[in-house]
Coordinates of C-alpha atoms and ligand atoms in Angstrom, one line a residue:
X257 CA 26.1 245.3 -126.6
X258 CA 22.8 246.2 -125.6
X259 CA 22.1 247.5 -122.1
X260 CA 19.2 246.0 -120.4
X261 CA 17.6 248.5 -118.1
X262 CA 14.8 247.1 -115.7
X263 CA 12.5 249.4 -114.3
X264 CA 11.3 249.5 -111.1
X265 CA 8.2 249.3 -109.4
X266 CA 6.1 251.8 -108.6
X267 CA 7.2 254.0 -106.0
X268 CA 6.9 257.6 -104.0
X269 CA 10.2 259.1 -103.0
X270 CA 10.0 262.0 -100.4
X271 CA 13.4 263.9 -100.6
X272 CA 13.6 265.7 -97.1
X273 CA 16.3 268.7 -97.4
X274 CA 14.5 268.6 -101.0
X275 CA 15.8 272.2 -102.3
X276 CA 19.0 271.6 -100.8
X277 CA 22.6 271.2 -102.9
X278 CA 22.9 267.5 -102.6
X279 CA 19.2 266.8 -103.8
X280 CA 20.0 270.0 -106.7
X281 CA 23.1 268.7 -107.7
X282 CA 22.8 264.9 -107.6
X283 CA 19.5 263.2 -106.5
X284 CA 17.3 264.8 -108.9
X285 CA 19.6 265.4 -111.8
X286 CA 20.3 261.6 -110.9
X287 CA 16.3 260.6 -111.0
X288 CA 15.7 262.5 -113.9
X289 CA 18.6 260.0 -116.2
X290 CA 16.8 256.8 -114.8
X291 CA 13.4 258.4 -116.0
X292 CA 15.1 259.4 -119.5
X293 CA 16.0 255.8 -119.3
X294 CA 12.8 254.5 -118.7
X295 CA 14.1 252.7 -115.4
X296 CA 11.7 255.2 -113.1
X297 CA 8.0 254.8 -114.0
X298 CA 5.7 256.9 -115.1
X299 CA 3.6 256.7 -112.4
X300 CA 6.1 257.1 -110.0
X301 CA 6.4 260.4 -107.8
X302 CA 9.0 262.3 -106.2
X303 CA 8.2 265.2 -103.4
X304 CA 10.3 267.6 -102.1
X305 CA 10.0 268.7 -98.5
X306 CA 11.6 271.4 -97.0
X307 CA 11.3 274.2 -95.1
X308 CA 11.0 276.9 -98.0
X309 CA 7.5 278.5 -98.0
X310 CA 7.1 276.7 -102.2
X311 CA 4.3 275.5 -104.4
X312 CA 4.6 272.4 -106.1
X313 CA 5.1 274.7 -109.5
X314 CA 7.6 276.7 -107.6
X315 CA 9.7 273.4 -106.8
X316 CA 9.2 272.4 -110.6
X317 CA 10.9 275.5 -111.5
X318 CA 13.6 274.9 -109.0
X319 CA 14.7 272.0 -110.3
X320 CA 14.3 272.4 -113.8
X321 CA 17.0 275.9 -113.6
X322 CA 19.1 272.9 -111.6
X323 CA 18.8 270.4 -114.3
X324 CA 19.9 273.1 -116.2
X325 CA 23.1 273.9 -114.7
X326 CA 24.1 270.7 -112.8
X327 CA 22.7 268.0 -115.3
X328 CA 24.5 266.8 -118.4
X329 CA 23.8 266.4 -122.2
X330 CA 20.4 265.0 -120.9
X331 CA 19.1 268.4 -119.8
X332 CA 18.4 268.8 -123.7
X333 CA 16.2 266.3 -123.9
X334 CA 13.3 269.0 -122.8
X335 CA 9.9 266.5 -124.2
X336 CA 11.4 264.2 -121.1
X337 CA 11.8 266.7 -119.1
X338 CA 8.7 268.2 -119.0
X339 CA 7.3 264.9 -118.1
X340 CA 9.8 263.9 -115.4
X341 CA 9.0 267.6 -113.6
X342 CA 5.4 267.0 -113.9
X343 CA 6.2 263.7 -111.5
X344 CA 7.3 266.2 -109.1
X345 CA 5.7 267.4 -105.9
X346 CA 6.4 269.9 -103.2
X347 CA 5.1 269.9 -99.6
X348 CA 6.6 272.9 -96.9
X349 CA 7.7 271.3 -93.6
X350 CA 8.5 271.5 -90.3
X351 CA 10.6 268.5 -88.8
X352 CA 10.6 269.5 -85.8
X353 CA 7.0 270.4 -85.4
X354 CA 3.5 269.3 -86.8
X355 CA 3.6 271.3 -90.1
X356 CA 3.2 270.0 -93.5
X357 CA 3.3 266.4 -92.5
X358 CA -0.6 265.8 -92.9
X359 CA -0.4 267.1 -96.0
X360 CA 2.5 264.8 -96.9
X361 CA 0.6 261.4 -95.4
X362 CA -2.6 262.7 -97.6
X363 CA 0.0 262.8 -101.2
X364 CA 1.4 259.2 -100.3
X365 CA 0.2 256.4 -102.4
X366 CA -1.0 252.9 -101.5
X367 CA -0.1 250.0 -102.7
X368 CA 3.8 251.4 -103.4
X369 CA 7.4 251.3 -102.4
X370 CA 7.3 254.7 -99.6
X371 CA 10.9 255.9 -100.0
X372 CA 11.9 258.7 -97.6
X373 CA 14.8 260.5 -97.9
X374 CA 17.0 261.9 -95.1
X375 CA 19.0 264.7 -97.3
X376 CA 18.9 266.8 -93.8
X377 CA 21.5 267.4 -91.0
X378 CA 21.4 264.2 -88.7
X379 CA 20.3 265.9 -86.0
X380 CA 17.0 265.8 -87.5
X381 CA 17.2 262.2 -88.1
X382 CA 15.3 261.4 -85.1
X383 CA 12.7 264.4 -85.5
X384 CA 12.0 263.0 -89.1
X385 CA 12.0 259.6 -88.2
X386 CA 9.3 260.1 -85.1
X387 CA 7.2 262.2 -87.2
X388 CA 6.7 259.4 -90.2
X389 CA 5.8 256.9 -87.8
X390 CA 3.6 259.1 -85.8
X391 CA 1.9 260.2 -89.3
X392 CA 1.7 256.7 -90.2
X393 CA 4.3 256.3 -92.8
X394 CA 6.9 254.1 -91.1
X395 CA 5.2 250.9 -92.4
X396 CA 6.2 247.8 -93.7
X397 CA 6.7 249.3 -97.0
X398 CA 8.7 252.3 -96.4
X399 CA 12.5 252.6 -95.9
X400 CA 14.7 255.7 -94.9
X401 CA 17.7 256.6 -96.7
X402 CA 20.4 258.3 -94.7
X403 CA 23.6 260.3 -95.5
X404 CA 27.1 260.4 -94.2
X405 CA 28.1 261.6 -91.9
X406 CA 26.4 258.8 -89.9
X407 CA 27.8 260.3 -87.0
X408 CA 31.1 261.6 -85.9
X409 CA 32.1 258.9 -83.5
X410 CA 31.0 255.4 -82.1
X411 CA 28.8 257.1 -79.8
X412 CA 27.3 259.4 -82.0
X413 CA 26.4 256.7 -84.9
X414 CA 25.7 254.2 -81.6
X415 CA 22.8 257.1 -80.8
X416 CA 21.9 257.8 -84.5
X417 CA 21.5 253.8 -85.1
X418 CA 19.3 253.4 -81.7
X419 CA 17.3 256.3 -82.8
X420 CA 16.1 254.9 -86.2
X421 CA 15.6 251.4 -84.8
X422 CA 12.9 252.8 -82.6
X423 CA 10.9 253.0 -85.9
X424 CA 12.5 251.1 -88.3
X425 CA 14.1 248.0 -88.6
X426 CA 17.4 247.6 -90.2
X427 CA 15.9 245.9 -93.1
X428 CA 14.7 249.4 -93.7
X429 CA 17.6 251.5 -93.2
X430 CA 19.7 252.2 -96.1
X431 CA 23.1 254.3 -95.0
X432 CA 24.6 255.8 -98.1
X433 CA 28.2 255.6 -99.0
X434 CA 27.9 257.2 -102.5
X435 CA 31.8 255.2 -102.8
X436 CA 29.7 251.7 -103.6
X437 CA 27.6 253.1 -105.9
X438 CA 30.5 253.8 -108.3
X439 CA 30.6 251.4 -111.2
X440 CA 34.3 250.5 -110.9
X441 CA 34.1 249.7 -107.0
X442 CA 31.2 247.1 -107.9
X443 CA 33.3 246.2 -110.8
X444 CA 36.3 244.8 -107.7
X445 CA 34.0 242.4 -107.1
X446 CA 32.8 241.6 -110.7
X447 CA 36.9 241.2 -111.2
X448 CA 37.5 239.3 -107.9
X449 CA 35.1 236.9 -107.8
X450 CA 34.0 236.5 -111.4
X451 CA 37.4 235.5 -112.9
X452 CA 39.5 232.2 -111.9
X453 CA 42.6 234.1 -112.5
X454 CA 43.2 236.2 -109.2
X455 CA 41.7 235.0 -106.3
X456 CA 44.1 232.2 -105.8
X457 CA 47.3 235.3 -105.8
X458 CA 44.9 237.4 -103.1
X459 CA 46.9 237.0 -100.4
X460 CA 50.3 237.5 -98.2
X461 CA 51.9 234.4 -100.2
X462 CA 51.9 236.8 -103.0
X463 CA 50.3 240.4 -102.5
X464 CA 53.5 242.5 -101.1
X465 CA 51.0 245.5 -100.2
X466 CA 47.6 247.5 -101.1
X467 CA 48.0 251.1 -101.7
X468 CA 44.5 252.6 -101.6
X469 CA 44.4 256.6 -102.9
X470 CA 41.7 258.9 -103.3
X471 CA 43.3 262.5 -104.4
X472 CA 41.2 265.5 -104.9
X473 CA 42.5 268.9 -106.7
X474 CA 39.8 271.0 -105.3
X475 CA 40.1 272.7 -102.1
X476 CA 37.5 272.8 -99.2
X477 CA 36.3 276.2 -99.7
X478 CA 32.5 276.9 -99.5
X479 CA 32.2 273.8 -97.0
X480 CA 34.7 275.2 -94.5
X481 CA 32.8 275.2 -91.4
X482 CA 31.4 271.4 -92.0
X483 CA 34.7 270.3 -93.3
X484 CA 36.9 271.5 -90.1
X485 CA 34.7 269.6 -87.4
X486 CA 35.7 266.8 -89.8
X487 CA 38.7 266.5 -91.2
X488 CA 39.9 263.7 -94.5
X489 CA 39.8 260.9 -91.3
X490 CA 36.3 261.7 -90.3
X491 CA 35.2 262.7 -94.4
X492 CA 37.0 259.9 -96.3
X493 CA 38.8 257.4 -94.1
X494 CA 36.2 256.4 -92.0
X495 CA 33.0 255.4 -94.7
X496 CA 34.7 256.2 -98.5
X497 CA 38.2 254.2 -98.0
X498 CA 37.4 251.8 -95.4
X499 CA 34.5 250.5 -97.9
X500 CA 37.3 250.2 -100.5
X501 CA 39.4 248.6 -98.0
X502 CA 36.3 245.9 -96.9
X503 CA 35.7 245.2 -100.9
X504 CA 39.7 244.3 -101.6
X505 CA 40.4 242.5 -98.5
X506 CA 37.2 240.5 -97.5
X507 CA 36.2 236.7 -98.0
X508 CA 34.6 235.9 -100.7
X509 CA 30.8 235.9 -99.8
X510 CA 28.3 232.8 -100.2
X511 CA 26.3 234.6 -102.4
X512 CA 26.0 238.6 -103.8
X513 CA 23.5 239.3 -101.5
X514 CA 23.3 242.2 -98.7
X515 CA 23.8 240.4 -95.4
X516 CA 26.3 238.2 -96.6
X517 CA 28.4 240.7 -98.0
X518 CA 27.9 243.1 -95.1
X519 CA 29.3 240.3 -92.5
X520 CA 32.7 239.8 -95.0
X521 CA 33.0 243.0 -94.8
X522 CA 32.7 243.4 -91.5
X523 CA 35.3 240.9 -90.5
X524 CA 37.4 242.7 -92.5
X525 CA 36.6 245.9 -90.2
X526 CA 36.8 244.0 -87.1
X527 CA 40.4 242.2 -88.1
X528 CA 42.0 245.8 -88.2
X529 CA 45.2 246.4 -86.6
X530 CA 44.8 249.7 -84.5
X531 CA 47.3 252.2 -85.8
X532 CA 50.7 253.7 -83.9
X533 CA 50.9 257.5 -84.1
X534 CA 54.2 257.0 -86.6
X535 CA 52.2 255.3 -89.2
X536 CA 49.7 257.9 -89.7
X537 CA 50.8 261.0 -91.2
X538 CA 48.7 264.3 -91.3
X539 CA 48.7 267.6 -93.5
X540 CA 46.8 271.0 -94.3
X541 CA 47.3 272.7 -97.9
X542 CA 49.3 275.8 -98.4
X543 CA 48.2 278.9 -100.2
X544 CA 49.1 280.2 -103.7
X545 CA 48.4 283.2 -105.7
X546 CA 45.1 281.9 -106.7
X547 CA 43.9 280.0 -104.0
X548 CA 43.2 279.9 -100.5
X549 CA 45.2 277.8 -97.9
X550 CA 43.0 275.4 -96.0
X551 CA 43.4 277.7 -92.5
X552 CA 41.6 280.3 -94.8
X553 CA 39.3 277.9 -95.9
X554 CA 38.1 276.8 -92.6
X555 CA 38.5 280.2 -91.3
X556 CA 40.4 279.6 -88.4
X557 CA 43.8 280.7 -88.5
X558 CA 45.0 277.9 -85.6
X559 CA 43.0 274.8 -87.3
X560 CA 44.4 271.6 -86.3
X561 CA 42.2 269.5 -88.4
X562 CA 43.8 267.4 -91.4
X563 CA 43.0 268.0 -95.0
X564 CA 45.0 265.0 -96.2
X565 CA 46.0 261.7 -94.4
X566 CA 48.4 259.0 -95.0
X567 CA 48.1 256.1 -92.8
X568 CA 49.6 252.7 -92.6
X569 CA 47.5 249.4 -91.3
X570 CA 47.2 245.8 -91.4
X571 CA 44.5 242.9 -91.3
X572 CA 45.2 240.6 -88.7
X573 CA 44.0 237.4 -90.2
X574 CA 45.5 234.4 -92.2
X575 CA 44.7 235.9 -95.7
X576 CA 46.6 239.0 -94.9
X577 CA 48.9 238.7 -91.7
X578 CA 51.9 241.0 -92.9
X579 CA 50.8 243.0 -95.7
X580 CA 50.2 246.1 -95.2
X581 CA 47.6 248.4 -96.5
X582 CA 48.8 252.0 -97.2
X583 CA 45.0 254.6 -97.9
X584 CA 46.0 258.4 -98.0
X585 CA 43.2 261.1 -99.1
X586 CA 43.4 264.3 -99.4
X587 CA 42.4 268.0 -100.8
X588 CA 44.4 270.2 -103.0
X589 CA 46.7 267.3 -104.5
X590 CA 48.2 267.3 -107.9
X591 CA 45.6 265.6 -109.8
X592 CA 42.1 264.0 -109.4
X593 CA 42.3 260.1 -109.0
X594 CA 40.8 257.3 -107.2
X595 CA 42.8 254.3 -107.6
X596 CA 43.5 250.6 -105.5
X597 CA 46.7 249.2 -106.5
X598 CA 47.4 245.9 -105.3
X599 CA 51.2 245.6 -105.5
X600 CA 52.4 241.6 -106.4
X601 CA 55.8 240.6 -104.8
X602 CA 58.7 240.0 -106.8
X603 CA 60.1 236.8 -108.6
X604 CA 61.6 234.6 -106.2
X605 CA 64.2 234.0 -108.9
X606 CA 65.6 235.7 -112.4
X607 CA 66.4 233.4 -114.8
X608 CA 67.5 236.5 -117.5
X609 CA 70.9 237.2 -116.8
X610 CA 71.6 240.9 -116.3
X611 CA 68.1 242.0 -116.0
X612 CA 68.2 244.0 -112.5
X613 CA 65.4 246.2 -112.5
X614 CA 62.8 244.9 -110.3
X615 CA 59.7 243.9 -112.0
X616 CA 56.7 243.5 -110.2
X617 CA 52.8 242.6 -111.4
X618 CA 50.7 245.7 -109.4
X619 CA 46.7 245.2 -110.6
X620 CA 45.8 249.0 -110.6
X621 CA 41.8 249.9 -110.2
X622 CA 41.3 253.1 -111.1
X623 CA 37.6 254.9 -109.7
X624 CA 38.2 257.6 -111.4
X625 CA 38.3 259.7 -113.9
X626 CA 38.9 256.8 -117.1
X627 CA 37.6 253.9 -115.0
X628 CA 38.7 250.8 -115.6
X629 CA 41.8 248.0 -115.0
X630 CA 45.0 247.9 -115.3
X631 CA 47.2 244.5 -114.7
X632 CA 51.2 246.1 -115.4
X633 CA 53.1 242.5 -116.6
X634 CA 56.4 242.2 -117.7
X635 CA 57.2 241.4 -121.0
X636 CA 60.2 241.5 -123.8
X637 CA 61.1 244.7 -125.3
X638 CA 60.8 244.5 -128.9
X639 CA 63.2 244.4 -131.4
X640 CA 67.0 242.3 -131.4
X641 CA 69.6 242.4 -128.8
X642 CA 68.6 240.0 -126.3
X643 CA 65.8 239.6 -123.7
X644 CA 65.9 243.3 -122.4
X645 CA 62.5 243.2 -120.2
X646 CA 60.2 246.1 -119.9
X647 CA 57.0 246.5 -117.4
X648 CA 53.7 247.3 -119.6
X649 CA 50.1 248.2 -118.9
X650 CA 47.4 245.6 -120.2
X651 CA 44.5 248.2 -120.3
X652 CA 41.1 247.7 -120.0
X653 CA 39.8 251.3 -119.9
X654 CA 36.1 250.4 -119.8
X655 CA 35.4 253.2 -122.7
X656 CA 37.7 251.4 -124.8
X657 CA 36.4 248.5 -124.1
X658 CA 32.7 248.6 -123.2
X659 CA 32.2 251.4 -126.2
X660 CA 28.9 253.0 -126.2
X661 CA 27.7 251.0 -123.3
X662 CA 30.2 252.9 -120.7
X663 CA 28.5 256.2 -121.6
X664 CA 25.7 254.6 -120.2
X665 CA 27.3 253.7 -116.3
X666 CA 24.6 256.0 -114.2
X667 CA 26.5 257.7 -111.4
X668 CA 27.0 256.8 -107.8
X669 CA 23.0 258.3 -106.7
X670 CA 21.3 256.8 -109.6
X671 CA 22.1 253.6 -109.0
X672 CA 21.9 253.8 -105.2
X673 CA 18.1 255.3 -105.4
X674 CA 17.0 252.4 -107.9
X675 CA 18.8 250.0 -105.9
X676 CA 16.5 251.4 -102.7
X677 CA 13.6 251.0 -104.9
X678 CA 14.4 247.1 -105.4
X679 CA 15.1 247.0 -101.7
X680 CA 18.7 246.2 -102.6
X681 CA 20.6 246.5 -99.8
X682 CA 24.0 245.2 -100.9
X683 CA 26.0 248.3 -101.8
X684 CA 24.7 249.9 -98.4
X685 CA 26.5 250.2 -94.9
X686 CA 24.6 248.0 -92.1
X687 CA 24.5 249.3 -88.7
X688 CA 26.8 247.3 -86.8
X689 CA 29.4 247.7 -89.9
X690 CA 29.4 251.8 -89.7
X691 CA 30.4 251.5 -86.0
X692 CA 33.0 248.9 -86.0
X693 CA 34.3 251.5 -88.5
X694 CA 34.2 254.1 -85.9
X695 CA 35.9 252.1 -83.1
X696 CA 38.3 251.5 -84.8
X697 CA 38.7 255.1 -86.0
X698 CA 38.0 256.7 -82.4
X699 CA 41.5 255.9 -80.5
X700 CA 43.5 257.4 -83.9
X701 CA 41.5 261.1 -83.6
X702 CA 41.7 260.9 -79.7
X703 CA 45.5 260.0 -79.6
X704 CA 46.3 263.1 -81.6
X705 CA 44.0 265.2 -79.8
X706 CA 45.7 263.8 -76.7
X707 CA 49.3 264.3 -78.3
X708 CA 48.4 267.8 -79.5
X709 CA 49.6 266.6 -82.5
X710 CA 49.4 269.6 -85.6
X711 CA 49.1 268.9 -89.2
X712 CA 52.0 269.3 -91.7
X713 CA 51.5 271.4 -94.1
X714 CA 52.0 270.1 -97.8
X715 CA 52.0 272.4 -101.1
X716 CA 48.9 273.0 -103.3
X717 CA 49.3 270.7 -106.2
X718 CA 51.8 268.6 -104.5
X719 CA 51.1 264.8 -103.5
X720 CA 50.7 265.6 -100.4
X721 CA 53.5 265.9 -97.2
X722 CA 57.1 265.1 -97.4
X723 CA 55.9 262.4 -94.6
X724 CA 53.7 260.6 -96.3
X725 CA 56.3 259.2 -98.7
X726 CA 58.8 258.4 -95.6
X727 CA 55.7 256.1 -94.8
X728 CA 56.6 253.9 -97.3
X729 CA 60.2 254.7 -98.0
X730 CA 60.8 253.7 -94.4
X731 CA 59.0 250.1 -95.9
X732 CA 61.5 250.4 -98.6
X733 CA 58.6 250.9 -101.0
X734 CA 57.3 253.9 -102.6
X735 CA 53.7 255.1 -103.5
X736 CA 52.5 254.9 -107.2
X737 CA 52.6 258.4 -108.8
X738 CA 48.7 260.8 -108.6
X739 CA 47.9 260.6 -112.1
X740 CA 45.0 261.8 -113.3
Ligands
BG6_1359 C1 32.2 263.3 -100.0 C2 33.1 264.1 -99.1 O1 31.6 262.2 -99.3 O2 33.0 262.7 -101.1 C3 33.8 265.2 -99.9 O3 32.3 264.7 -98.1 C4 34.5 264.6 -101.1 O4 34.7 265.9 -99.1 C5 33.6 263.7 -101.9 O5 35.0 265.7 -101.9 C6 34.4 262.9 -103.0 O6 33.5 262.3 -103.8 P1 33.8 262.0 -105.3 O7 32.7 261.1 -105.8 O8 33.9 263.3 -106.0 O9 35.1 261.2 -105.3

């Protein structure tokens, strides 16, 4: 298999928060693998902006030492990269003032896509977003890209959302959720709605429950101070596994486009149950010899913010009435795996005598690491002695099976950026969806704020608090093992 890489059109990407980590460690490493890939033109141009005092050469320099020690076997490809750096531009700015941005409006380009990049704290949102159109660069030709955290309640991303539409309308506004850039998340819906086989068993007659997981092994040290005003619900739950939750659960759409994905997905949002303080379950790492606990971390001895969560909710519409959907997410577990595993119910009915084990079909979608599908079936063990049953994996590791091709899957960013190029709004949050996500979210932080409710705390390396298995042992069902 050959893959077939498009390029896009023509385009000039300002990166705001330009020298920052997230544009060092992913947007430009990411830009530089679509330009090896010929899927970023050579007259295309990317500027930095930031507040560092840097020339253009300077900036070059910058990124090629973090090509260098964030980029992959690419970074050897040094004839490319010379060319890709010499795309590059720098321009010093001042959001919050008049500094640097004539300069910027002079570099821009007519006659292109004018991509602008909000890789900046979203209190500057509104600064930047005043400032482009003032400068005349909020025109029918530009869009904004904009990180999470899109606020840190409904109020917050309410504000943040009226503050863009003053300049931009939403057909402009891309909200990043890095989770829908992942190849195996798009992949749910390639699997859903491409094959015949599983969209007629999607559904309470025959799905028991969904157990979504995304376990991390690394702590949050160096992001302490952001993490703790956070917390996994604010981090993960609210954007990351809610997504995941939307793409399993929602109608099929009319079509893969943008808007009518967005509104499935958005019912699925809406239909969610709100959740009782004893199906949510809530925990902060412990220390060990070699690392830190997560009090240490976030330097505050008393913290009462959550580095993992369990929770327990349901969908309250006819395809799902009744089954319930168990996420957890959290720091400092045993292994590193993002997985959806949707759990069939058993046979109504044995027909091999004195086969007792409970067998049960559980589709398993595994983000990461080894992406791909696995669909556990039951099946005769080999050999004589009767039909003795055992549960097996049919794999379909993409690696195995795509070959050569997987190597090829560009990460999360890549894909995201190009897809803001095409004006591709599909894998991108709307408005109205990253609020409905919030209210829903808002009464489960204020109830344990008003409870006083404290975090358990689980061991390093563990899967996370005692609790969180009582979730579903009190379900009589038990959460597939963190395997990496
Ligand atoms: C980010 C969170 O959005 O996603 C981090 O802020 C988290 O806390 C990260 O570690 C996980 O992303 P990935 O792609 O490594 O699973």
């Amino acid at each position: 298999m050959v893959s077939r890489v498009i390029p896009v059109e023509d385009f000039d990407l300002v990166i705001f928060g330009g020298t920052g980590d997230l544009a060092r460690r992913k947007i430009l490493p990411g830009l530089f693998r679509r330009f090896i890939s010929e899927q970023m033109p050579g007259e295309a141009r990317i500027i930095g902006a930031a507040r560092s005092d840097l020339d253009s050469d300077g900036y070059r320099k910058m990124i090629r030492d973090a090509i260098a020690e964030f980029g992959g076997d690419e970074k050897e490809n040094k004839d490319c990269l010379e060319r890709f750096l010499a795309q590059l531009d720098y321009v010093p700015i001042d959001a919050k003032g008049e500094g640097g941005w004539k300069e910027l409006a002079g570099l821009m380009r007519e006659g292109r896509v004018h991509a602008f990049y909000f890789s900046v704290a979203p209190s500057l949102f509104g600064d930047l977003a005043e400032r482009l159109h003032k400068h005349g660069l909020a025109h029918a030709d530009s869009r904004i890209v904009v990180e999470k955290p899109f606020g840190r309640d409904l109020a917050s991303a309410q504000e943040l959302n009226d503050t863009l539409a003053q300049h931009f309308d939403e057909s402009q506004i891309y909200r990043i959720d890095h989770y829908l850039g992942k190849e195996t998340v798009q992949n749910l819906m390639a699997v859903r709605f491409g094959n015949v086989l599983f969209e007629p068993l999607w559904n309470n007659h025959y799905v028991d429950h969904i157990q979504i997981t995304v376990a991390e092994t690394v702590g949050v040290g160096g992001r302490g101070a952001y993490y703790d005003r956070s917390g996994a619900m604010r981090d993960m739950v609210q954007n990351h596994l809610m997504q995941l939750l939307c793409l399993i659960a929602m109608e099929p759409p009319s079509r893969f486009e943008a808007d009518a994905v967005r509104d499935e997905k958005l019912k699925v949002i809406r239909a969610l149950e709100p959740v009782p303080p004893h199906h949510i379950v809530r925990g902060q790492y412990d220390a060990t010899a070699d690392t830190a606990s997560y009090r240490d971390d976030a330097e505050d001895p008393k913290s009462h913010t959550e580095s993992f969560i369990a929770l327990r909710t349901e969908i309250s519409n006819w395809r799902w009435a009744g089954v319930p959907f168990y996420l957890r997410t959290g720091k400092r577990l045993k292994a590193r795996a993002s997985e959806i595993a949707v759990v069939f119910k058993d046979l109504g009915h044995s027909i091999f005598e004195g086969d007792t084990a409970r067998h049960r079909n559980i589709l398993l979608i595994r983000l990461q690491p080894n992406e791909g599908i696995d669909l556990q079936v039951t099946i005769k063990e080999p050999g004589p002695g009767g039909m003795r049953l055992v549960d097996v994996p049919l794999d379909l590791t993409f690696a195995d099976a795509l070959g050569e091709e997987s190597e090829a899957i560009p990460d999360a960013y890549e894909r995201l950026i190009m897809d803001v190029i095409r004006g591709n709004q599909t894998l991108f949050m709307r408005g109205d969806e990253v609020e409905a996500a919030w209210r829903w979210t808002d009464p489960i932080i204020d109830g344990w704020k008003q409870r006083g409710d404290v975090p358990k705390t689980y061991t390093t390396g563990s899967a996370g608090p005692e609790d969180a298995l009582m979730l579903l042992h009190r379900d009589e069902r038990r959460w597939l093992d963190i395997r990496g």
